[in-house]
């Protein structure tokens, strides 16, 4: 059975207030059979977002830096993940076998892939909201609404509905806040 409610820390579709700083997230796919494909998208505060097309057309993707898995830190350093492949939004980042399992991204032309998370997988991730003050950032699942087989199914319109399992959570980024950024940037870890 595929349920259609995303739960974060025991709450369905939560909103979290954040400052324009860097945050560490510990991601766990606790679904018993659903594969997730996660990405983060920022839209100006108050923008009406009703579906994925609204989000992709009006939004800007934030890179998610994977620094570790359930086993340890990544041996080759952080992996910068961007879900899109078209020139308007950038190219897929330094995807490693540690982040993407056996999925061959090089032979795939599909867009909006994100961080592929099989059931039970965990990732330590960093998201930097510093350049996204006064925005709403959606953490979304663009994975299919059925058992995962290939990214081609997602392009055929079989992704999870935006109003149910498409939205995982929303971060409301304040205009200003405590700038406590003494840590090294992710690309220099």
PDB file of C-alpha atoms in Angstrom:
ATOM      1  CA  UNK A   1       0.000   0.000   0.000  1.00  0.00           C
ATOM      2  CA  UNK A   2       1.353   3.428  -0.928  1.00  0.00           C
ATOM      3  CA  UNK A   3       0.240   6.066   1.557  1.00  0.00           C
ATOM      4  CA  UNK A   4       0.240   9.713   0.508  1.00  0.00           C
ATOM      5  CA  UNK A   5       1.197  11.736   3.582  1.00  0.00           C
ATOM      6  CA  UNK A   6       4.763  12.930   4.128  1.00  0.00           C
ATOM      7  CA  UNK A   7       5.716  13.088   7.798  1.00  0.00           C
ATOM      8  CA  UNK A   8       8.702  15.039   9.125  1.00  0.00           C
ATOM      9  CA  UNK A   9       9.496  14.670  12.820  1.00  0.00           C
ATOM     10  CA  UNK A  10       5.976  13.346  13.406  1.00  0.00           C
ATOM     11  CA  UNK A  11       4.158  16.182  11.604  1.00  0.00           C
ATOM     12  CA  UNK A  12       2.491  16.105   8.207  1.00  0.00           C
ATOM     13  CA  UNK A  13       3.755  18.720   5.720  1.00  0.00           C
ATOM     14  CA  UNK A  14       5.413  20.961   8.318  1.00  0.00           C
ATOM     15  CA  UNK A  15       6.635  24.510   7.860  1.00  0.00           C
ATOM     16  CA  UNK A  16       9.842  25.567   9.574  1.00  0.00           C
ATOM     17  CA  UNK A  17      11.106  29.117  10.149  1.00  0.00           C
ATOM     18  CA  UNK A  18      14.817  29.482   9.320  1.00  0.00           C
ATOM     19  CA  UNK A  19      17.356  32.301   9.101  1.00  0.00           C
ATOM     20  CA  UNK A  20      19.343  32.847   5.915  1.00  0.00           C
ATOM     21  CA  UNK A  21      22.127  30.531   7.116  1.00  0.00           C
ATOM     22  CA  UNK A  22      23.479  27.069   6.384  1.00  0.00           C
ATOM     23  CA  UNK A  23      21.616  24.148   7.998  1.00  0.00           C
ATOM     24  CA  UNK A  24      22.431  20.479   8.454  1.00  0.00           C
ATOM     25  CA  UNK A  25      19.573  18.068   7.804  1.00  0.00           C
ATOM     26  CA  UNK A  26      19.461  14.395   8.640  1.00  0.00           C
ATOM     27  CA  UNK A  27      17.286  12.740   6.032  1.00  0.00           C
ATOM     28  CA  UNK A  28      15.715   9.310   6.446  1.00  0.00           C
ATOM     29  CA  UNK A  29      13.389   7.572   4.025  1.00  0.00           C
ATOM     30  CA  UNK A  30      11.207   5.670   6.502  1.00  0.00           C
ATOM     31  CA  UNK A  31       8.747   4.597   3.801  1.00  0.00           C
ATOM     32  CA  UNK A  32       8.340   0.845   3.663  1.00  0.00           C
ATOM     33  CA  UNK A  33       8.234   0.664  -0.135  1.00  0.00           C
ATOM     34  CA  UNK A  34       8.398   4.172  -1.652  1.00  0.00           C
ATOM     35  CA  UNK A  35      11.502   5.601  -3.293  1.00  0.00           C
ATOM     36  CA  UNK A  36      11.924   9.361  -2.898  1.00  0.00           C
ATOM     37  CA  UNK A  37      13.671  11.809  -5.201  1.00  0.00           C
ATOM     38  CA  UNK A  38      14.286  14.952  -3.136  1.00  0.00           C
ATOM     39  CA  UNK A  39      15.158  18.475  -4.234  1.00  0.00           C
ATOM     40  CA  UNK A  40      14.789  21.990  -2.789  1.00  0.00           C
ATOM     41  CA  UNK A  41      13.190  24.937  -4.613  1.00  0.00           C
ATOM     42  CA  UNK A  42      12.905  28.591  -3.519  1.00  0.00           C
ATOM     43  CA  UNK A  43      10.120  30.960  -4.589  1.00  0.00           C
ATOM     44  CA  UNK A  44       9.571  34.570  -3.494  1.00  0.00           C
ATOM     45  CA  UNK A  45       7.601  34.816  -0.266  1.00  0.00           C
ATOM     46  CA  UNK A  46       3.851  34.711  -0.924  1.00  0.00           C
ATOM     47  CA  UNK A  47       4.109  33.114  -4.392  1.00  0.00           C
ATOM     48  CA  UNK A  48       1.127  30.883  -5.116  1.00  0.00           C
ATOM     49  CA  UNK A  49       2.489  27.392  -5.822  1.00  0.00           C
ATOM     50  CA  UNK A  50      -0.151  24.805  -6.701  1.00  0.00           C
ATOM     51  CA  UNK A  51       1.812  22.201  -8.660  1.00  0.00           C
ATOM     52  CA  UNK A  52       5.278  21.162  -9.794  1.00  0.00           C
ATOM     53  CA  UNK A  53       5.088  23.294 -12.944  1.00  0.00           C
ATOM     54  CA  UNK A  54       4.480  26.424 -10.838  1.00  0.00           C
ATOM     55  CA  UNK A  55       7.440  25.528  -8.658  1.00  0.00           C
ATOM     56  CA  UNK A  56       9.819  24.688 -11.517  1.00  0.00           C
ATOM     57  CA  UNK A  57       8.807  27.736 -13.619  1.00  0.00           C
ATOM     58  CA  UNK A  58       8.827  30.328 -10.810  1.00  0.00           C
ATOM     59  CA  UNK A  59      11.422  28.817  -8.511  1.00  0.00           C
ATOM     60  CA  UNK A  60      15.167  28.580  -8.175  1.00  0.00           C
ATOM     61  CA  UNK A  61      16.713  25.296  -7.163  1.00  0.00           C
ATOM     62  CA  UNK A  62      18.968  25.213  -4.130  1.00  0.00           C
ATOM     63  CA  UNK A  63      21.806  22.724  -4.186  1.00  0.00           C
ATOM     64  CA  UNK A  64      21.696  20.077  -1.499  1.00  0.00           C
ATOM     65  CA  UNK A  65      25.125  19.004  -0.337  1.00  0.00           C
ATOM     66  CA  UNK A  66      25.324  15.386   0.770  1.00  0.00           C
ATOM     67  CA  UNK A  67      28.112  15.009   3.332  1.00  0.00           C
ATOM     68  CA  UNK A  68      27.413  11.496   4.584  1.00  0.00           C
ATOM     69  CA  UNK A  69      25.245   8.402   4.512  1.00  0.00           C
ATOM     70  CA  UNK A  70      24.106   5.903   7.132  1.00  0.00           C
ATOM     71  CA  UNK A  71      27.602   4.427   7.027  1.00  0.00           C
ATOM     72  CA  UNK A  72      29.905   7.438   7.347  1.00  0.00           C
ATOM     73  CA  UNK A  73      30.997  10.661   5.729  1.00  0.00           C
ATOM     74  CA  UNK A  74      31.467  10.435   1.974  1.00  0.00           C
ATOM     75  CA  UNK A  75      35.050   9.322   1.290  1.00  0.00           C
ATOM     76  CA  UNK A  76      35.570  11.771  -1.587  1.00  0.00           C
ATOM     77  CA  UNK A  77      34.059  14.785   0.180  1.00  0.00           C
ATOM     78  CA  UNK A  78      30.626  16.368  -0.164  1.00  0.00           C
ATOM     79  CA  UNK A  79      28.500  15.795  -3.263  1.00  0.00           C
ATOM     80  CA  UNK A  80      26.563  18.772  -4.639  1.00  0.00           C
ATOM     81  CA  UNK A  81      23.166  17.628  -5.904  1.00  0.00           C
ATOM     82  CA  UNK A  82      21.008  19.573  -8.340  1.00  0.00           C
ATOM     83  CA  UNK A  83      18.019  17.802  -9.798  1.00  0.00           C
ATOM     84  CA  UNK A  84      17.771  19.534 -13.140  1.00  0.00           C
ATOM     85  CA  UNK A  85      19.708  18.996 -16.338  1.00  0.00           C
ATOM     86  CA  UNK A  86      18.514  21.771 -18.668  1.00  0.00           C
ATOM     87  CA  UNK A  87      20.649  24.864 -19.247  1.00  0.00           C
ATOM     88  CA  UNK A  88      18.031  27.197 -17.744  1.00  0.00           C
ATOM     89  CA  UNK A  89      18.484  25.693 -14.284  1.00  0.00           C
ATOM     90  CA  UNK A  90      22.007  24.278 -14.376  1.00  0.00           C
ATOM     91  CA  UNK A  91      23.456  20.815 -14.646  1.00  0.00           C
ATOM     92  CA  UNK A  92      23.483  17.846 -12.351  1.00  0.00           C
ATOM     93  CA  UNK A  93      26.232  18.175  -9.793  1.00  0.00           C
ATOM     94  CA  UNK A  94      28.948  15.876  -8.532  1.00  0.00           C
ATOM     95  CA  UNK A  95      26.768  12.829  -8.153  1.00  0.00           C
ATOM     96  CA  UNK A  96      28.682   9.872  -6.767  1.00  0.00           C
ATOM     97  CA  UNK A  97      27.897   6.201  -6.494  1.00  0.00           C
ATOM     98  CA  UNK A  98      27.534   6.726  -2.747  1.00  0.00           C
ATOM     99  CA  UNK A  99      24.589   9.062  -3.270  1.00  0.00           C
ATOM    100  CA  UNK A 100      22.901   7.503  -6.264  1.00  0.00           C
ATOM    101  CA  UNK A 101      23.404   3.782  -5.862  1.00  0.00           C
ATOM    102  CA  UNK A 102      23.489   1.985  -9.191  1.00  0.00           C
ATOM    103  CA  UNK A 103      21.475   4.579 -11.143  1.00  0.00           C
ATOM    104  CA  UNK A 104      23.341   5.661 -14.273  1.00  0.00           C
ATOM    105  CA  UNK A 105      22.789   9.409 -14.536  1.00  0.00           C
ATOM    106  CA  UNK A 106      25.072   9.755 -17.539  1.00  0.00           C
ATOM    107  CA  UNK A 107      22.770   7.693 -19.773  1.00  0.00           C
ATOM    108  CA  UNK A 108      19.637   9.386 -18.501  1.00  0.00           C
ATOM    109  CA  UNK A 109      18.071  12.466 -20.097  1.00  0.00           C
ATOM    110  CA  UNK A 110      15.227  12.885 -17.613  1.00  0.00           C
ATOM    111  CA  UNK A 111      14.902  16.046 -15.532  1.00  0.00           C
ATOM    112  CA  UNK A 112      14.000  16.724 -11.900  1.00  0.00           C
ATOM    113  CA  UNK A 113      15.770  13.720 -10.448  1.00  0.00           C
ATOM    114  CA  UNK A 114      17.025  14.942  -7.089  1.00  0.00           C
ATOM    115  CA  UNK A 115      18.499  12.814  -4.335  1.00  0.00           C
ATOM    116  CA  UNK A 116      17.361   9.261  -4.891  1.00  0.00           C
ATOM    117  CA  UNK A 117      16.479   7.695  -1.514  1.00  0.00           C
ATOM    118  CA  UNK A 118      15.480   4.057  -1.315  1.00  0.00           C
ATOM    119  CA  UNK A 119      13.502   2.850   1.735  1.00  0.00           C
ATOM    120  CA  UNK A 120      15.667   2.866   4.855  1.00  0.00           C
ATOM    121  CA  UNK A 121      18.409   5.076   3.420  1.00  0.00           C
ATOM    122  CA  UNK A 122      19.817   7.976   5.426  1.00  0.00           C
ATOM    123  CA  UNK A 123      21.781  11.035   4.361  1.00  0.00           C
ATOM    124  CA  UNK A 124      23.454  13.883   6.181  1.00  0.00           C
ATOM    125  CA  UNK A 125      22.846  16.970   4.086  1.00  0.00           C
ATOM    126  CA  UNK A 126      23.591  20.695   4.089  1.00  0.00           C
ATOM    127  CA  UNK A 127      21.326  23.360   2.616  1.00  0.00           C
ATOM    128  CA  UNK A 128      22.551  26.962   2.464  1.00  0.00           C
ATOM    129  CA  UNK A 129      19.731  29.515   2.662  1.00  0.00           C
ATOM    130  CA  UNK A 130      22.139  32.509   2.763  1.00  0.00           C
ATOM    131  CA  UNK A 131      21.203  33.835  -0.699  1.00  0.00           C
ATOM    132  CA  UNK A 132      17.492  33.089  -0.285  1.00  0.00           C
ATOM    133  CA  UNK A 133      16.271  35.522   2.380  1.00  0.00           C
ATOM    134  CA  UNK A 134      12.528  36.286   2.359  1.00  0.00           C
ATOM    135  CA  UNK A 135      11.651  33.200   0.341  1.00  0.00           C
ATOM    136  CA  UNK A 136       9.722  29.996   0.791  1.00  0.00           C
ATOM    137  CA  UNK A 137      11.822  26.895   0.126  1.00  0.00           C
ATOM    138  CA  UNK A 138       9.975  23.689  -0.687  1.00  0.00           C
ATOM    139  CA  UNK A 139      11.620  20.334  -0.056  1.00  0.00           C
ATOM    140  CA  UNK A 140       9.841  18.211  -2.640  1.00  0.00           C
ATOM    141  CA  UNK A 141       9.668  14.616  -3.784  1.00  0.00           C
ATOM    142  CA  UNK A 142       9.636  14.244  -7.560  1.00  0.00           C
ATOM    143  CA  UNK A 143       9.721  10.465  -7.355  1.00  0.00           C
ATOM    144  CA  UNK A 144       7.058   8.231  -8.884  1.00  0.00           C
ATOM    145  CA  UNK A 145       3.766   7.365  -7.235  1.00  0.00           C
ATOM    146  CA  UNK A 146       4.464   3.646  -7.636  1.00  0.00           C
ATOM    147  CA  UNK A 147       7.446   1.338  -7.068  1.00  0.00           C
ATOM    148  CA  UNK A 148      10.560   2.922  -8.576  1.00  0.00           C
ATOM    149  CA  UNK A 149      11.857   1.356 -11.789  1.00  0.00           C
ATOM    150  CA  UNK A 150      13.447   4.167 -13.780  1.00  0.00           C
ATOM    151  CA  UNK A 151      13.428   7.943 -14.028  1.00  0.00           C
ATOM    152  CA  UNK A 152      11.639   7.626 -17.388  1.00  0.00           C
ATOM    153  CA  UNK A 153       8.397   6.908 -15.523  1.00  0.00           C
ATOM    154  CA  UNK A 154       8.666  10.245 -13.778  1.00  0.00           C
ATOM    155  CA  UNK A 155       8.849  12.108 -17.100  1.00  0.00           C
ATOM    156  CA  UNK A 156       5.727  10.317 -18.286  1.00  0.00           C
ATOM    157  CA  UNK A 157       3.749  12.178 -15.636  1.00  0.00           C
ATOM    158  CA  UNK A 158       3.778   9.455 -13.026  1.00  0.00           C
ATOM    159  CA  UNK A 159       5.375  11.487 -10.228  1.00  0.00           C
ATOM    160  CA  UNK A 160       3.743  11.687  -6.823  1.00  0.00           C
ATOM    161  CA  UNK A 161       0.984  14.357  -6.712  1.00  0.00           C
ATOM    162  CA  UNK A 162       2.284  17.753  -5.569  1.00  0.00           C
ATOM    163  CA  UNK A 163      -0.520  18.292  -3.057  1.00  0.00           C
ATOM    164  CA  UNK A 164       0.124  15.001  -1.235  1.00  0.00           C
ATOM    165  CA  UNK A 165       3.515  13.300  -1.264  1.00  0.00           C
ATOM    166  CA  UNK A 166       5.095  15.809  -3.646  1.00  0.00           C
ATOM    167  CA  UNK A 167       5.556  18.322  -0.843  1.00  0.00           C
ATOM    168  CA  UNK A 168       7.696  17.045   1.990  1.00  0.00           C
ATOM    169  CA  UNK A 169       8.051  20.300   3.929  1.00  0.00           C
ATOM    170  CA  UNK A 170       8.459  24.048   3.550  1.00  0.00           C
ATOM    171  CA  UNK A 171      11.122  26.341   5.000  1.00  0.00           C
ATOM    172  CA  UNK A 172      10.134  29.985   5.483  1.00  0.00           C
ATOM    173  CA  UNK A 173      13.415  31.878   5.201  1.00  0.00           C
ATOM    174  CA  UNK A 174      13.460  35.187   7.062  1.00  0.00           C
ATOM    175  CA  UNK A 175      14.836  38.325   5.447  1.00  0.00           C
ATOM    176  CA  UNK A 176      17.614  38.605   7.973  1.00  0.00           C
ATOM    177  CA  UNK A 177      18.781  36.732  10.981  1.00  0.00           C
ATOM    178  CA  UNK A 178      21.727  35.685  13.008  1.00  0.00           C
ATOM    179  CA  UNK A 179      24.638  35.208  10.668  1.00  0.00           C
ATOM    180  CA  UNK A 180      26.637  32.589  12.512  1.00  0.00           C
ATOM    181  CA  UNK A 181      28.580  31.129   9.629  1.00  0.00           C
ATOM    182  CA  UNK A 182      31.945  30.059  10.999  1.00  0.00           C
ATOM    183  CA  UNK A 183      31.870  26.657   9.316  1.00  0.00           C
ATOM    184  CA  UNK A 184      33.700  25.860   6.095  1.00  0.00           C
ATOM    185  CA  UNK A 185      31.629  26.063   2.912  1.00  0.00           C
ATOM    186  CA  UNK A 186      30.463  22.612   1.750  1.00  0.00           C
ATOM    187  CA  UNK A 187      32.661  22.629  -1.335  1.00  0.00           C
ATOM    188  CA  UNK A 188      35.733  23.094   0.900  1.00  0.00           C
ATOM    189  CA  UNK A 189      35.050  20.277   3.374  1.00  0.00           C
TER     190      UNK A 189
END
